[in-house]
Each structure stands twice: as C-alpha cells, then as structure tokens.
Tab-separated table of C-alpha atoms and ligand atoms in Angstrom:
chain	number	residue	atom	x	y	z
Q	3	MET	CA	24.576	-54.532	142.885
Q	4	GLU	CA	21.528	-51.870	143.297
Q	5	LEU	CA	22.262	-48.790	145.213
Q	6	ALA	CA	20.003	-49.664	147.795
Q	7	GLU	CA	21.891	-53.082	148.487
Q	8	GLN	CA	25.064	-51.359	148.570
Q	9	VAL	CA	23.790	-48.837	151.284
Q	10	LEU	CA	22.483	-51.775	153.487
Q	11	ALA	CA	26.088	-53.449	152.830
Q	12	GLY	CA	27.709	-50.579	154.503
Q	13	ASN	CA	29.061	-48.886	151.312
Q	14	ARG	CA	29.407	-45.043	152.461
Q	15	ARG	CA	30.129	-43.917	148.805
Q	16	ALA	CA	26.734	-45.672	147.835
Q	17	LEU	CA	25.223	-43.953	150.789
Q	18	ALA	CA	26.479	-40.576	149.900
Q	19	ARG	CA	25.277	-40.932	146.205
Q	20	LEU	CA	21.601	-42.057	147.073
Q	21	ILE	CA	21.355	-39.341	149.535
Q	22	SER	CA	22.029	-36.985	146.527
Q	23	PHE	CA	19.431	-38.718	144.331
Q	24	VAL	CA	17.136	-38.248	147.171
Q	25	GLU	CA	17.840	-34.481	147.351
Q	26	ASP	CA	17.427	-33.993	143.912
Q	27	ASP	CA	14.382	-36.157	143.937
Q	28	ASP	CA	15.845	-38.277	141.121
Q	29	LEU	CA	13.787	-41.365	140.060
Q	30	ALA	CA	16.504	-43.618	141.001
Q	31	ALA	CA	15.813	-42.460	144.734
Q	32	ARG	CA	12.216	-43.592	144.776
Q	33	ASP	CA	13.052	-47.274	143.736
Q	34	ALA	CA	15.909	-47.056	146.099
Q	35	LEU	CA	13.890	-45.860	149.102
Q	36	ALA	CA	11.221	-48.488	148.597
Q	37	LEU	CA	13.892	-51.269	148.874
Q	38	LEU	CA	15.249	-49.454	152.002
Q	39	TYR	CA	11.873	-48.980	153.375
Q	40	PRO	CA	11.468	-52.263	155.349
Q	41	HIS	CA	14.899	-51.622	157.030
Q	42	THR	CA	13.594	-48.545	158.643
Q	43	GLY	CA	12.262	-47.807	162.075
Q	44	ARG	CA	14.981	-48.624	164.149
Q	45	ALA	CA	16.939	-45.242	164.627
Q	46	HIS	CA	16.185	-42.794	167.274
Q	47	VAL	CA	15.855	-39.340	165.531
Q	48	VAL	CA	17.155	-36.605	167.567
Q	49	GLY	CA	16.075	-32.859	166.149
Q	50	VAL	CA	18.358	-29.970	167.475
Q	51	THR	CA	16.943	-26.664	166.880
Q	52	GLY	CA	17.396	-23.129	167.954
Q	53	ALA	CA	18.251	-19.680	167.064
Q	54	PRO	CA	21.305	-19.098	164.946
Q	55	GLY	CA	24.772	-19.359	166.950
Q	56	THR	CA	23.244	-20.913	169.762
Q	57	GLY	CA	25.563	-23.777	169.428
Q	58	LYS	CA	23.652	-26.410	167.730
Q	59	SER	CA	26.558	-27.792	165.646
Q	60	THR	CA	28.898	-27.658	168.755
Q	61	LEU	CA	26.334	-29.719	170.570
Q	62	VAL	CA	25.706	-32.183	168.034
Q	63	ASN	CA	29.327	-32.656	167.644
Q	64	VAL	CA	29.800	-33.412	171.494
Q	65	LEU	CA	26.416	-35.585	171.653
Q	66	ALA	CA	27.685	-37.583	168.632
Q	67	LYS	CA	30.983	-37.982	170.533
Q	68	THR	CA	29.204	-39.174	173.640
Q	69	LEU	CA	26.860	-41.562	171.837
Q	70	ARG	CA	29.853	-43.251	170.181
Q	71	GLY	CA	31.374	-43.797	173.723
Q	72	ARG	CA	28.330	-45.701	174.445
Q	73	ASP	CA	28.660	-47.806	171.359
Q	74	LEU	CA	26.043	-46.204	169.291
Q	75	THR	CA	26.643	-45.313	165.629
Q	76	VAL	CA	25.662	-41.749	164.363
Q	77	GLY	CA	24.221	-40.196	161.428
Q	78	VAL	CA	24.238	-36.477	161.161
Q	79	VAL	CA	22.070	-34.210	158.739
Q	80	ALA	CA	22.836	-30.831	159.304
Q	81	VAL	CA	20.761	-28.025	157.266
Q	82	ASP	CA	21.567	-24.549	156.311
Q	83	PRO	CA	19.619	-22.014	154.468
Q	84	THR	CA	19.623	-21.945	150.594
Q	85	SER	CA	20.084	-18.237	149.220
Q	86	PRO	CA	16.709	-17.427	147.553
Q	87	PHE	CA	18.201	-15.170	145.353
Q	88	THR	CA	20.969	-17.384	143.801
Q	89	GLY	CA	20.057	-20.645	144.855
Q	90	GLY	CA	23.345	-21.330	146.390
Q	91	ALA	CA	24.122	-22.367	150.122
Q	92	LEU	CA	27.110	-21.962	152.265
Q	93	LEU	CA	27.016	-25.079	154.358
Q	94	GLY	CA	29.423	-24.423	157.343
Q	95	ASP	CA	28.011	-26.641	160.065
Q	96	ARG	CA	30.975	-29.243	159.679
Q	97	VAL	CA	33.567	-26.809	160.949
Q	98	ARG	CA	32.239	-27.753	164.511
Q	99	MET	CA	32.159	-31.352	163.859
Q	100	ARG	CA	35.916	-32.164	163.209
Q	101	ASP	CA	36.272	-34.151	166.377
Q	102	LEU	CA	34.048	-36.794	164.616
Q	103	ALA	CA	36.473	-37.103	161.543
Q	104	GLY	CA	37.851	-40.528	160.823
Q	105	ASP	CA	35.323	-42.570	162.758
Q	106	PRO	CA	33.538	-45.066	160.421
Q	107	GLY	CA	30.657	-44.963	163.169
Q	108	VAL	CA	29.729	-41.530	162.110
Q	109	PHE	CA	28.261	-40.228	159.003
Q	110	ILE	CA	27.888	-36.412	158.676
Q	111	ARG	CA	25.873	-34.866	155.561
Q	112	SER	CA	25.472	-30.957	155.057
Q	113	MET	CA	21.950	-30.039	153.404
Q	114	ALA	CA	20.841	-27.263	151.976
Q	115	SER	CA	17.082	-26.026	152.712
Q	116	ARG	CA	16.635	-25.459	148.674
Q	117	GLY	CA	13.559	-23.190	149.306
Q	118	SER	CA	11.803	-24.924	152.247
Q	119	LEU	CA	10.995	-22.462	155.182
Q	120	GLY	CA	10.666	-24.787	157.815
Q	121	GLY	CA	14.014	-25.283	158.938
Q	122	LEU	CA	14.442	-28.418	157.125
Q	123	ALA	CA	14.889	-29.163	153.429
Q	124	LEU	CA	11.814	-30.885	151.592
Q	125	ALA	CA	14.044	-34.110	151.628
Q	126	THR	CA	15.475	-34.224	154.889
Q	127	GLY	CA	12.716	-36.450	156.305
Q	128	ALA	CA	13.815	-39.258	153.237
Q	129	VAL	CA	17.470	-38.633	154.024
Q	130	VAL	CA	16.965	-39.620	157.883
Q	131	GLN	CA	15.140	-42.880	156.356
Q	132	VAL	CA	18.296	-43.492	154.125
Q	133	LEU	CA	20.441	-43.234	157.310
Q	134	ASP	CA	18.292	-44.997	159.641
Q	135	ALA	CA	18.165	-47.987	156.771
Q	136	ALA	CA	21.978	-47.616	156.678
Q	137	GLY	CA	21.814	-48.861	160.321
Q	138	PHE	CA	22.672	-45.950	162.484
Q	139	ASP	CA	21.378	-46.140	165.867
Q	140	VAL	CA	20.874	-42.495	166.315
Q	141	VAL	CA	20.431	-39.588	163.543
Q	142	LEU	CA	20.963	-36.033	164.898
Q	143	VAL	CA	19.185	-33.567	162.558
Q	144	GLU	CA	20.229	-29.922	163.024
Q	145	THR	CA	17.888	-27.391	161.650
Q	146	VAL	CA	18.462	-24.031	160.206
Q	147	GLY	CA	18.727	-21.503	162.877
Q	148	VAL	CA	16.089	-19.182	161.539
Q	149	GLY	CA	12.451	-19.598	160.276
Q	150	GLN	CA	9.330	-21.623	161.475
Q	151	ALA	CA	11.526	-24.742	162.292
Q	152	GLU	CA	9.036	-25.985	164.985
Q	153	VAL	CA	6.568	-27.992	162.670
Q	154	ASP	CA	8.938	-29.768	160.451
Q	155	ILE	CA	11.456	-30.926	163.257
Q	156	ALA	CA	8.585	-32.082	165.308
Q	157	ARG	CA	7.353	-34.245	163.100
Q	158	THR	CA	10.511	-35.694	161.591
Q	159	ALA	CA	12.007	-36.277	165.049
Q	160	HIS	CA	11.348	-38.499	167.869
Q	161	THR	CA	13.075	-36.314	170.612
Q	162	THR	CA	13.329	-32.444	170.116
Q	163	ILE	CA	16.024	-30.542	171.464
Q	164	VAL	CA	15.772	-26.853	171.476
Q	165	ILE	CA	18.687	-24.892	172.470
Q	166	GLU	CA	18.877	-21.555	173.950
Q	167	ALA	CA	22.010	-19.374	174.885
Q	168	PRO	CA	22.237	-17.007	177.526
Q	169	GLY	CA	22.648	-13.309	176.445
Q	170	LEU	CA	20.650	-13.142	173.283
Q	171	GLY	CA	18.532	-10.637	174.467
Q	172	ASP	CA	15.149	-11.208	176.473
Q	173	GLU	CA	15.363	-15.144	176.748
Q	174	VAL	CA	11.735	-15.660	177.152
Q	175	GLN	CA	10.930	-13.623	174.165
Q	176	ALA	CA	13.597	-15.141	172.184
Q	177	LEU	CA	11.922	-18.636	173.118
Q	178	LYS	CA	9.240	-18.338	170.576
Q	179	ALA	CA	6.021	-20.066	172.104
Q	180	GLY	CA	6.309	-22.516	168.946
Q	181	LEU	CA	9.633	-23.797	170.007
Q	182	MET	CA	8.394	-24.087	173.526
Q	183	GLU	CA	5.679	-26.358	172.421
Q	184	ILE	CA	7.910	-28.881	170.424
Q	185	ALA	CA	10.556	-28.775	173.045
Q	186	ASP	CA	10.937	-32.377	174.608
Q	187	ILE	CA	14.411	-31.262	176.262
Q	188	LEU	CA	15.353	-27.246	176.747
Q	189	VAL	CA	18.994	-26.812	176.666
Q	190	VAL	CA	20.662	-23.668	177.802
Q	191	ASN	CA	23.981	-23.912	176.206
Q	192	LYS	CA	26.955	-21.713	176.819
Q	193	ALA	CA	26.464	-22.311	180.611
Q	194	ASP	CA	29.976	-21.056	181.248
Q	195	ARG	CA	28.390	-17.659	180.809
Q	196	PRO	CA	27.220	-16.034	184.084
Q	197	GLU	CA	23.607	-15.211	182.953
Q	198	ALA	CA	22.880	-18.816	182.135
Q	199	ALA	CA	21.394	-19.522	185.407
Q	200	ARG	CA	18.971	-16.804	185.310
Q	201	THR	CA	18.090	-17.755	181.454
Q	202	ALA	CA	17.449	-21.611	182.876
Q	203	ARG	CA	15.148	-20.192	185.705
Q	204	ALA	CA	13.138	-17.858	183.269
Q	205	LEU	CA	12.388	-20.945	181.076
Q	206	GLU	CA	11.606	-23.111	183.818
Q	207	VAL	CA	9.260	-20.455	185.074
Q	208	THR	CA	7.598	-20.141	181.686
Q	209	LEU	CA	7.517	-23.858	181.236
Q	210	GLY	CA	5.636	-24.211	184.607
Q	211	LEU	CA	3.395	-21.910	183.675
Q	212	GLY	CA	2.388	-23.765	180.346
Q	213	TRP	CA	2.753	-27.200	181.744
Q	214	GLY	CA	0.941	-26.691	185.315
Q	215	HIS	CA	-1.054	-29.480	184.619
Q	216	ALA	CA	1.769	-32.329	183.767
Q	217	ASP	CA	0.568	-34.622	186.429
Q	218	ASN	CA	-1.179	-37.207	184.043
Q	219	GLY	CA	2.002	-38.958	183.310
Q	220	ALA	CA	2.672	-36.601	180.133
Q	221	TRP	CA	6.272	-35.774	179.698
Q	222	ARG	CA	7.623	-32.709	181.182
Q	223	PRO	CA	10.069	-31.044	179.161
Q	224	LEU	CA	13.370	-30.622	181.054
Q	225	VAL	CA	15.405	-27.670	181.185
Q	226	LEU	CA	19.378	-28.602	181.297
Q	227	LYS	CA	22.380	-26.491	181.068
Q	228	THR	CA	25.473	-27.441	178.779
Q	229	VAL	CA	28.704	-26.462	177.836
Q	230	ALA	CA	29.066	-27.723	174.180
Q	231	LEU	CA	32.600	-26.678	174.013
Q	232	ASP	CA	33.816	-29.023	176.953
Q	233	GLY	CA	31.005	-31.477	177.252
Q	234	THR	CA	29.932	-30.061	180.596
Q	235	GLY	CA	26.241	-31.435	181.272
Q	236	VAL	CA	26.395	-33.647	178.125
Q	237	PRO	CA	25.895	-36.723	180.241
Q	238	GLU	CA	22.860	-35.487	182.039
Q	239	LEU	CA	21.715	-34.479	178.523
Q	240	MET	CA	22.322	-37.951	177.344
Q	241	ASP	CA	20.226	-39.278	180.127
Q	242	ALA	CA	17.425	-37.312	179.348
Q	243	LEU	CA	17.655	-38.629	175.763
Q	244	PHE	CA	17.300	-42.004	176.870
Q	245	SER	CA	14.473	-41.480	179.383
Q	246	HIS	CA	12.515	-39.679	176.608
Q	247	ARG	CA	12.836	-42.685	174.256
Q	248	ALA	CA	11.963	-44.882	177.084
Q	249	TYR	CA	8.907	-42.643	177.775
Q	250	LEU	CA	7.851	-42.500	174.152
Q	251	GLN	CA	8.006	-46.292	173.822
Q	252	GLU	CA	6.318	-47.273	177.198
Q	253	SER	CA	3.615	-44.443	176.452
Q	254	GLY	CA	2.720	-45.735	173.106
Q	255	LEU	CA	3.304	-42.586	171.596
Q	256	LEU	CA	6.213	-43.539	169.481
Q	257	ARG	CA	3.758	-45.741	167.378
Q	258	GLN	CA	0.811	-43.005	167.698
Q	259	ARG	CA	3.184	-40.255	166.348
Q	260	GLU	CA	4.409	-42.428	163.721
Q	261	ARG	CA	1.044	-43.498	162.573
Q	262	GLU	CA	0.216	-39.577	162.675
Q	263	ARG	CA	2.973	-38.744	160.484
Q	264	VAL	CA	2.695	-41.614	157.907
Q	265	ARG	CA	-0.823	-40.398	157.658
Q	266	GLY	CA	0.024	-36.833	157.149
Q	267	ASP	CA	2.556	-37.922	154.514
Q	268	LEU	CA	0.087	-40.233	152.758
Q	269	MET	CA	-2.471	-37.591	152.435
Q	270	HIS	CA	0.229	-34.925	151.245
Q	271	LEU	CA	1.257	-37.569	148.472
Q	272	LEU	CA	-2.392	-38.312	147.723
Q	273	GLU	CA	-3.048	-34.703	147.119
Q	274	ARG	CA	-0.379	-34.036	145.013
Q	275	ASP	CA	-0.847	-37.000	142.778
Q	276	LEU	CA	-4.515	-36.568	142.511
Q	277	VAL	CA	-4.055	-32.863	141.318
Q	278	ALA	CA	-1.555	-33.921	138.858
Q	279	ARG	CA	-3.787	-36.819	137.602
Q	280	LEU	CA	-6.601	-34.301	137.341
Q	281	ILE	CA	-4.684	-31.659	135.479
Q	282	ALA	CA	-3.384	-34.331	133.086
Q	283	ARG	CA	-6.987	-35.467	132.057
Q	284	VAL	CA	-8.350	-31.713	131.765
Q	285	GLY	CA	-5.478	-30.226	130.387
Q	286	GLU	CA	-3.890	-26.979	131.133
Q	287	PRO	CA	-5.856	-24.956	128.489
Q	288	ALA	CA	-9.006	-25.954	130.331
Q	289	LEU	CA	-7.764	-24.967	133.573
Q	290	ASP	CA	-6.820	-21.596	131.901
Q	291	ASP	CA	-10.067	-21.238	130.497
Q	292	TRP	CA	-11.676	-21.612	133.998
Q	293	VAL	CA	-9.245	-19.019	135.287
Q	294	ARG	CA	-10.431	-16.716	132.517
Q	295	ARG	CA	-13.892	-17.286	133.211
Q	296	ILE	CA	-13.766	-16.705	137.114
Q	297	VAL	CA	-11.821	-13.302	136.399
Q	298	GLU	CA	-14.413	-12.335	133.949
Q	299	ARG	CA	-17.029	-13.016	136.808
Q	300	GLU	CA	-18.619	-15.534	134.112
Q	301	ALA	CA	-18.269	-18.449	137.010
Q	302	ASP	CA	-17.146	-18.782	140.386
Q	303	LEU	CA	-14.479	-20.828	142.167
Q	304	TYR	CA	-16.744	-23.351	143.307
Q	305	ALA	CA	-18.574	-23.887	139.940
Q	306	ALA	CA	-15.119	-24.460	138.309
Q	307	VAL	CA	-13.976	-27.007	141.048
Q	308	GLN	CA	-17.166	-28.927	140.671
Q	309	ALA	CA	-16.880	-28.832	136.676
Q	310	LEU	CA	-13.402	-29.732	136.689
Q	311	LEU	CA	-13.883	-32.740	138.864
Q	312	GLU	CA	-16.803	-34.113	137.031
Q	313	ALA	CA	-14.980	-33.482	133.707
F	20	MET	CA	16.943	-27.699	135.756
F	21	SER	CA	20.561	-28.910	136.070
F	22	LYS	CA	21.949	-30.390	139.098
F	23	ARG	CA	23.079	-28.151	141.590
F	24	LEU	CA	27.145	-28.239	141.846
F	25	ARG	CA	28.300	-29.203	145.511
F	26	ILE	CA	31.907	-27.888	146.118
F	27	LEU	CA	33.946	-28.726	149.198
F	28	VAL	CA	36.236	-25.833	150.463
F	29	ALA	CA	38.978	-26.821	152.714
F	30	LYS	CA	42.070	-25.460	154.150
F	31	PRO	CA	44.510	-28.136	154.601
F	32	GLY	CA	47.856	-27.723	156.579
F	33	LEU	CA	49.007	-25.643	159.636
F	34	ASP	CA	48.867	-22.244	158.726
F	35	GLY	CA	46.489	-20.224	160.565
F	36	HIS	CA	43.787	-18.059	158.732
F	37	ASP	CA	41.154	-18.803	155.968
F	38	ARG	CA	39.998	-15.408	154.824
F	39	GLY	CA	40.716	-16.555	151.316
F	40	ALA	CA	38.914	-19.542	151.449
F	41	LYS	CA	35.934	-17.910	152.810
F	42	VAL	CA	35.930	-15.681	150.165
F	43	VAL	CA	36.165	-17.993	147.298
F	44	ALA	CA	33.586	-20.364	149.482
F	45	ARG	CA	31.133	-17.125	149.272
F	46	ALA	CA	31.830	-16.615	145.771
F	47	LEU	CA	30.658	-19.912	144.850
F	48	ARG	CA	27.677	-19.699	146.698
F	49	ASP	CA	26.685	-16.443	145.157
F	50	ALA	CA	27.117	-18.293	141.725
F	51	GLY	CA	24.527	-20.906	142.825
F	52	MET	CA	26.526	-23.530	144.243
F	53	GLU	CA	26.490	-25.497	147.383
F	54	VAL	CA	29.619	-24.902	149.514
F	55	ILE	CA	30.436	-27.001	152.241
F	56	TYR	CA	33.038	-25.112	154.425
F	57	THR	CA	35.038	-27.095	156.543
F	58	GLY	CA	37.248	-24.689	158.254
F	59	LEU	CA	41.045	-24.670	159.222
F	60	ARG	CA	43.632	-27.257	159.679
F	61	GLN	CA	41.988	-30.392	157.623
F	62	THR	CA	44.148	-33.390	157.051
F	63	PRO	CA	44.232	-34.824	153.688
F	64	GLU	CA	42.276	-37.984	155.225
F	65	MET	CA	39.719	-35.542	156.675
F	66	ILE	CA	39.073	-33.978	153.253
F	67	VAL	CA	38.821	-36.935	151.370
F	68	GLU	CA	36.076	-38.297	154.059
F	69	ALA	CA	34.212	-35.046	153.750
F	70	ALA	CA	34.257	-35.099	150.075
F	71	LEU	CA	32.860	-38.700	150.033
F	72	GLN	CA	30.209	-37.949	152.583
F	73	GLU	CA	29.127	-34.862	151.072
F	74	ASP	CA	29.352	-36.308	147.489
F	75	VAL	CA	30.557	-33.331	146.122
F	76	ASP	CA	31.459	-32.750	142.403
F	77	GLY	CA	34.559	-30.569	143.287
F	78	VAL	CA	37.063	-29.936	146.219
F	79	GLY	CA	38.825	-26.487	146.514
F	80	LEU	CA	42.153	-26.403	148.649
F	81	SER	CA	43.378	-23.284	150.074
F	82	ILE	CA	47.061	-23.595	150.802
F	83	LEU	CA	49.325	-20.719	151.762
F	84	SER	CA	51.721	-22.710	153.902
F	85	GLY	CA	53.850	-23.785	150.869
F	86	ALA	CA	53.198	-27.385	151.756
F	87	HIS	CA	51.292	-27.728	148.453
F	88	MET	CA	53.497	-30.221	146.940
F	89	THR	CA	52.991	-32.949	149.789
F	90	LEU	CA	49.364	-32.161	150.619
F	91	VAL	CA	48.061	-32.150	147.438
F	92	PRO	CA	49.250	-35.432	146.182
F	93	ARG	CA	47.789	-36.992	149.240
F	94	VAL	CA	44.525	-35.466	148.655
F	95	LEU	CA	44.334	-36.607	144.864
F	96	GLN	CA	45.662	-40.047	146.209
F	97	GLY	CA	42.965	-40.188	148.874
F	98	LEU	CA	40.346	-39.249	146.402
F	99	ARG	CA	41.506	-42.094	143.956
F	100	ASP	CA	41.612	-44.666	146.694
F	101	ALA	CA	38.109	-43.692	147.589
F	102	GLY	CA	36.653	-44.162	144.120
F	103	LEU	CA	36.320	-40.226	143.983
F	104	ASP	CA	38.379	-40.038	140.514
F	105	ARG	CA	35.558	-38.057	139.059
F	106	VAL	CA	35.976	-35.168	141.812
F	107	GLY	CA	37.533	-31.876	140.220
F	108	VAL	CA	40.355	-30.670	142.407
F	109	PHE	CA	41.203	-27.121	142.459
F	110	VAL	CA	44.026	-25.101	144.437
F	111	GLY	CA	44.514	-21.678	145.709
F	112	GLY	CA	47.086	-19.910	147.036
F	113	ILE	CA	50.898	-19.224	146.580
F	114	VAL	CA	52.022	-22.086	144.080
F	115	PRO	CA	55.631	-21.384	142.395
F	116	ASP	CA	55.462	-21.403	138.555
F	117	GLU	CA	57.380	-24.758	138.419
F	118	ASP	CA	55.102	-26.689	140.629
F	119	VAL	CA	52.199	-25.745	138.398
F	120	PRO	CA	52.603	-28.363	135.698
F	121	VAL	CA	53.698	-30.894	138.304
F	122	LEU	CA	50.335	-30.640	140.132
F	123	LYS	CA	48.498	-30.618	136.878
F	124	GLU	CA	50.141	-33.487	135.605
F	125	GLN	CA	48.937	-35.312	138.960
F	126	GLY	CA	45.595	-34.279	138.450
F	127	VAL	CA	44.649	-30.826	139.722
F	128	ALA	CA	42.018	-29.045	137.377
F	129	ALA	CA	43.191	-25.547	138.116
F	130	ILE	CA	45.691	-23.406	140.110
F	131	PHE	CA	44.590	-20.044	141.238
F	132	GLY	CA	47.226	-17.709	142.402
F	133	PRO	CA	46.580	-15.201	145.224
F	134	GLY	CA	45.579	-12.273	142.553
F	135	ALA	CA	42.993	-14.298	140.811
F	136	SER	CA	39.770	-12.566	140.861
F	137	THR	CA	36.538	-14.599	142.280
F	138	ASP	CA	34.909	-14.166	138.805
F	139	VAL	CA	37.581	-16.370	137.222
F	140	ILE	CA	37.545	-18.624	139.811
F	141	VAL	CA	33.755	-19.384	139.506
F	142	GLU	CA	34.048	-19.761	135.739
F	143	THR	CA	36.783	-22.037	135.733
F	144	VAL	CA	34.857	-24.157	138.240
F	145	ARG	CA	31.704	-24.159	136.169
F	146	GLN	CA	33.685	-24.946	133.095
F	147	VAL	CA	35.895	-27.820	134.688
F	148	LEU	CA	32.744	-29.333	136.298
F	149	GLY	CA	30.608	-29.111	133.057
F	150	GLU	CA	28.042	-26.606	133.726
F	151	ALA	CA	26.909	-23.922	131.280
T	426	LIG	N1	31.372	-20.192	175.157
T	426	LIG	C1	30.645	-20.928	174.751
T	426	LIG	N2	30.589	-20.821	173.278
T	426	LIG	C2	30.255	-21.830	172.536
T	426	LIG	C3	29.554	-23.079	173.375
T	426	LIG	N3	28.964	-23.706	172.512
T	426	LIG	C4	29.151	-23.158	171.152
T	426	LIG	N4	29.915	-22.059	171.359
T	426	LIG	C5	30.484	-21.200	170.317
T	426	LIG	O1	29.511	-20.554	169.831
T	426	LIG	C6	29.590	-20.165	168.266
T	426	LIG	C7	28.402	-20.695	167.488
T	426	LIG	O2	28.544	-22.183	167.821
T	426	LIG	P1	27.781	-23.127	166.262
T	426	LIG	O3	27.681	-24.652	167.060
T	426	LIG	O4	28.168	-22.826	165.259
T	426	LIG	O5	26.326	-22.575	166.479
T	426	LIG	P2	25.040	-23.057	165.802
T	426	LIG	O6	23.813	-23.044	166.520
T	426	LIG	O7	25.101	-24.341	164.798
T	426	LIG	O8	25.059	-21.809	164.409
T	426	LIG	P3	24.468	-21.966	163.330
T	426	LIG	O9	24.352	-23.354	162.601
T	426	LIG	O10	25.262	-20.709	162.545
T	426	LIG	O11	23.142	-21.446	163.407
T	426	LIG	C8	31.035	-20.795	167.979
T	426	LIG	O12	31.836	-19.922	168.042
T	426	LIG	C9	31.148	-21.923	169.258
T	426	LIG	O13	32.411	-21.985	169.396
T	426	LIG	C10	29.368	-23.079	174.775
T	426	LIG	O14	28.894	-23.950	175.485
T	426	LIG	N5	30.179	-22.104	175.406
T	427	LIG	MG1	25.478	-25.044	163.045
C-alpha cells in the first residue's frame, strides 16, 4: 500500500515516516502530499507563539488534554531552533507534554527549524497538511520562541494564540508590535504570579489603542489569563478558540485567508521553478559571464535580466 | 547531503536526576544531530511511542537506578512490536560487566559507562547508525 494510503488508514508509523520525508523534501513526499491533498482542509490549525519560557509547551499540553475531553483528536507540531553552526537541534518540547502519552487520539511531532528564521521550519506547513489529512480535528503548532515568528505562523494557523508571561521585563515592550498584530487571542500565562493582572491590563490598554475602531464586526483580540500548569483559565481559552473559529467561518475570512495563502504559495513555487528552468536553459556559465560583465561595468543588471529572459 | 540523524534521549525509571542524559543530548546536538529530549520518568511504553511518532534512527536510554535488566528489554520488545526493529538502542549508566553481554544479545547496540566521554558516545552512535 502507498504511504499516503496507509496514513489515511490511520497507520501512525506511516504517518511518522511520511512526516520525515516531508521534512527532508524527499521525492516520495511530493507524490504522497498530492494524494493527501483532497483530504485536507478539515482541521482547525492553532498557532501558539511567544517568547522562550512563557509556557507554550505547557499550554499546548493542557489545551490538547482539554480538546480530548471534548472528543476532538489533536495533532501537535512543536518547532525548536536548529543550531546555525552545527545543524543539530535539541528538541525539548515533549518534556512538558507527558500527560498526552498513550492517547491514540494525539500525535506529537518535534521539528527542527532547519535554518528557517520565521519561527517555523520550511516544511511545517506541509507537515500540518499531513496531520490534517490524517484526520486530526485540531492541529496545534508551537513556534520557536525567538525570531520573527509572526508572519509564518499567521499564514499557517487559522487562530493564533500569542503567549505573554508576567515578570519578563516591560510587558508592553516585550510584546513586539508584530506579535500584537497577529494575535487572535492573547494569553497571559503564569497567572498564578502576582504581576499577571497588571500585565493583562497593560495589554488591554495597548490593544484598546490599536483596535479602537473595531466596531465594524471585526475580531477583537481577547486577553485571557491562564495557569497552564493546573489548567486554570483553559476552559475560557477553549471557548475563545471556538468563538474565533465560528467568526472566521461566518465572516468568510476562513475562505479568504486560504485563498491568500494558496496564492502566495503558488506564486512562490512558480517563481522558484521558473528561475530554475531559466537557469537550466541558459546555463550557469552564461550566468557567470553576465555577473562578470556587470561587475566590469560592461553591462547593467537590467540589461542582463532582459537578455537572459530573451535568451 | 546525508539525512540528518534523529535520536531520542530518554530517562526511564524512577531515579531522580537527568544531568547525564542532558549532557549526552547536548553533545549529540553539537555533533549535528536532531535530538528529541523527553525528560524524566519515562515508561518503556512512552519511550516506544515517542520513538515511533518522532521517526528516530536511534534511542538513548540513561539508567542509573539499576533497573536496566527490566527496563531495557521492555523497550526493545516494545520497539519490535511497533515495527521499529531498525532503531538503534544505546544505554548509558551503571551496568555491571556481567549484564553487558546479555543486553547486547538482546539487541542493544552499545553501552556506555559513567566514565564514557561524549566524543566516544557521538562516534559510536554515528558508526552504529551508519553515518560517516
Ligand atoms: N508558575 C507557572 N509556571 C509555568 C506555567 N506554565 C508553564 N510554567 C513553567 O514555565 C517553564 C517553561 O515552560 P514551557 O512550557 O517549557 O515554555 P515554552 O514557552 O514552551 O519554552 P520554549 O519552548 O523553550 O520557548 C516551565 O518550567 C514550566 O513549568 C504557569 O502557568 N505558572
Ligand atoms: Mg516549548
């Protein structure tokens, strides 16, 4: 049986193998992804992002447990950074997810960012698709705790949860403008700490400034407090998650965002393949020759592009 | 470019500290591997499940409790039952000489005593898992 068929049949080992092929951009993955594609589009994808140590993994653990309690199956993708020097990575998010062990309705995969700087690995989107096709109702994606996580996760997830923790210095400053903009739900985790209320108020004030014109039916990011360690506030977070899902569906945003994402991916792949095709046609030596001529001031960039396109 | 090695480092059993496991995990990372670290008090079932989900090439078990003769065979059997026969299993910790051949007979690829240098561990893991 094809790997993709085994995945659709619920074979977890096949699922794990396929994810590796996708990560390695193996040719086997392309065929499988094509076969799985018609089965995607059902899962709700939730991004969990925030600074290192704010409690992302702990919150993913308790979120997954709560979702299981509502009879929803959960796939988890947890991304940690690859060392730019050695190519190695220490993936430690599972340490906080031990409560999920032994549950056939949960599948957890750790992923190294492999040189991508956006908080996710290049292949994270495709891995999410595989989990979606495999039938998981919700896919939780934990980003790397550093870097410019905002763009990547906002494109990949339907709902983005941004986590803040009290006592990490100046709260409002810690919450970068970019993170504010992508947050559908803001969570002040570690609410067992005394400064949590102050952090939550500061965030509300900041949000109030930015979203003061939100009377047009647009989604107003919610600020919630949680204690991921014992689950306090998690039912409210769950309700917010479902409200946001409903909002996306009713407003038509779910479709619109998907169209934007697909268009972006399509353009990206077209560009990549067109460039590869062009280079294959003119050959590397011709390219090098143009580079030399431009450096020698015998030609300029625009003339080179024109000539190469017409070659 | 060869495929990057993925290794699960786990601490089965009830004994309380994972300093050694963390040192080894970091050494393997610094050698360019992707190391999935699972933390303390893992049951053999949890280890097998994680190895399957993470599609690892190898599993490193750190055992200081003296329970290696019960824990290691259960991990090996679990891996076989899950169809993960090709996953290399390494054991680190205090294993008496007489237990070494028994565990190797059962399928453990290599055993490292408390004095083993991380260089030796990294080299052995590389060799066993077939990466130059
Ligand atoms: N007091 C308190 N501690 C918490 C809470 N949630 C998480 N922690 C602790 O915060 C620390 C970091 O938690 P993680 O879940 O690993 O944080 P993370 O954001 O996933 O960290 P990285 O993946 O390394 O960026 C751990 O020691 C947790 O036990 C909470 O609600 N209250
Ligand atoms: Mg984490």
